[in-house]
Amino acid sequence: MVFIRLINSWNAERSFEVELVRNDEQVFNETYYDVPAYGSDRERTGDQNPSTHLLESTWEEGPATFELRGRFVDQEDDNWQTVSPADADGEYVGIDLQFWEQQILGGFYTFETESERESAREFIETELERQSNRDRYGRAPD
């Protein structure tokens, strides 16, 4: 998996939890609170939309089976919704995990050639640099 980008695609602030399972082992779990709405008037750092956040890869590279799950914090049940990178039909996949009103959807990008993977690496480097200059995405409640 090349990257995972979280997007609050709804027109209001949202809080949600994200979990990534690699080869049946949880490798990432974090809760994000009060994520700005899509089209938010919050300040943009380096023209990065404040409703988006690129996860920095902390999991091992290489072939694996992944399951990406998300849920809304404000829902009373334990309603995880799953997006499978296998649906993208490629080994080098980037995912936009989009949080809508009550639905979580995955948008997929595949990078098959070395040139495409280099472009993806440049995108990741640029996005992570922009993120380092802004308030924490989905800050914890006060």
XYZ file of C-alpha atoms in Angstrom, residues 67-139:
73
model
C -8.181 -4.197 5.643
C -8.920 -0.538 6.253
C -11.778 0.223 8.617
C -13.454 3.397 9.802
C -16.346 4.408 12.015
C -17.981 7.588 13.213
C -17.351 8.381 16.872
C -20.785 9.984 17.344
C -22.678 6.812 16.419
C -23.932 4.786 19.349
C -23.152 1.383 17.871
C -19.853 -0.229 16.954
C -20.557 0.138 13.229
C -17.194 -0.314 11.495
C -17.223 0.086 7.720
C -14.512 -1.673 5.720
C -12.634 -0.653 2.585
C -10.423 -3.283 1.000
C -7.353 -2.241 -1.002
C -7.797 -5.534 -2.898
C -10.777 -3.871 -4.624
C -8.294 -1.625 -6.449
C -6.732 -4.590 -8.256
C -3.083 -3.593 -7.937
C -0.047 -4.072 -5.713
C 0.840 -0.376 -5.384
C -2.353 1.302 -4.197
C -3.209 4.657 -2.656
C -6.550 5.075 -0.882
C -8.708 8.080 -0.097
C -10.863 7.083 2.868
C -13.815 9.455 2.520
C -16.142 10.124 5.456
C -19.577 11.246 4.245
C -22.748 11.845 6.286
C -23.272 8.216 7.357
C -21.125 6.323 4.859
C -17.417 5.667 4.468
C -16.140 5.135 0.932
C -12.775 4.309 -0.592
C -11.296 6.018 -3.621
C -8.414 4.072 -5.136
C -5.286 5.010 -7.093
C -2.979 2.401 -8.609
C 0.691 3.008 -9.439
C 1.909 0.295 -11.786
C 5.039 1.790 -13.367
C 8.159 2.998 -11.623
C 7.443 6.499 -12.958
C 3.962 6.445 -11.384
C 5.387 5.191 -8.072
C 7.988 7.989 -8.110
C 5.191 10.532 -8.617
C 3.344 8.979 -5.676
C 6.458 9.242 -3.482
C 6.824 12.938 -4.407
C 3.132 13.526 -3.587
C 3.537 11.822 -0.191
C 6.664 13.833 0.646
C 4.949 17.113 -0.281
C 1.754 16.330 1.653
C 3.652 15.275 4.783
C 5.700 18.481 4.646
C 2.526 20.584 4.394
C 0.967 18.703 7.296
C 3.979 19.342 9.501
C 3.199 23.076 9.340
C -0.389 22.985 10.606
C -2.335 22.176 13.745
C -2.854 18.502 14.426
C -5.544 17.023 12.201
C -8.520 15.950 14.262
C -7.276 17.427 17.507
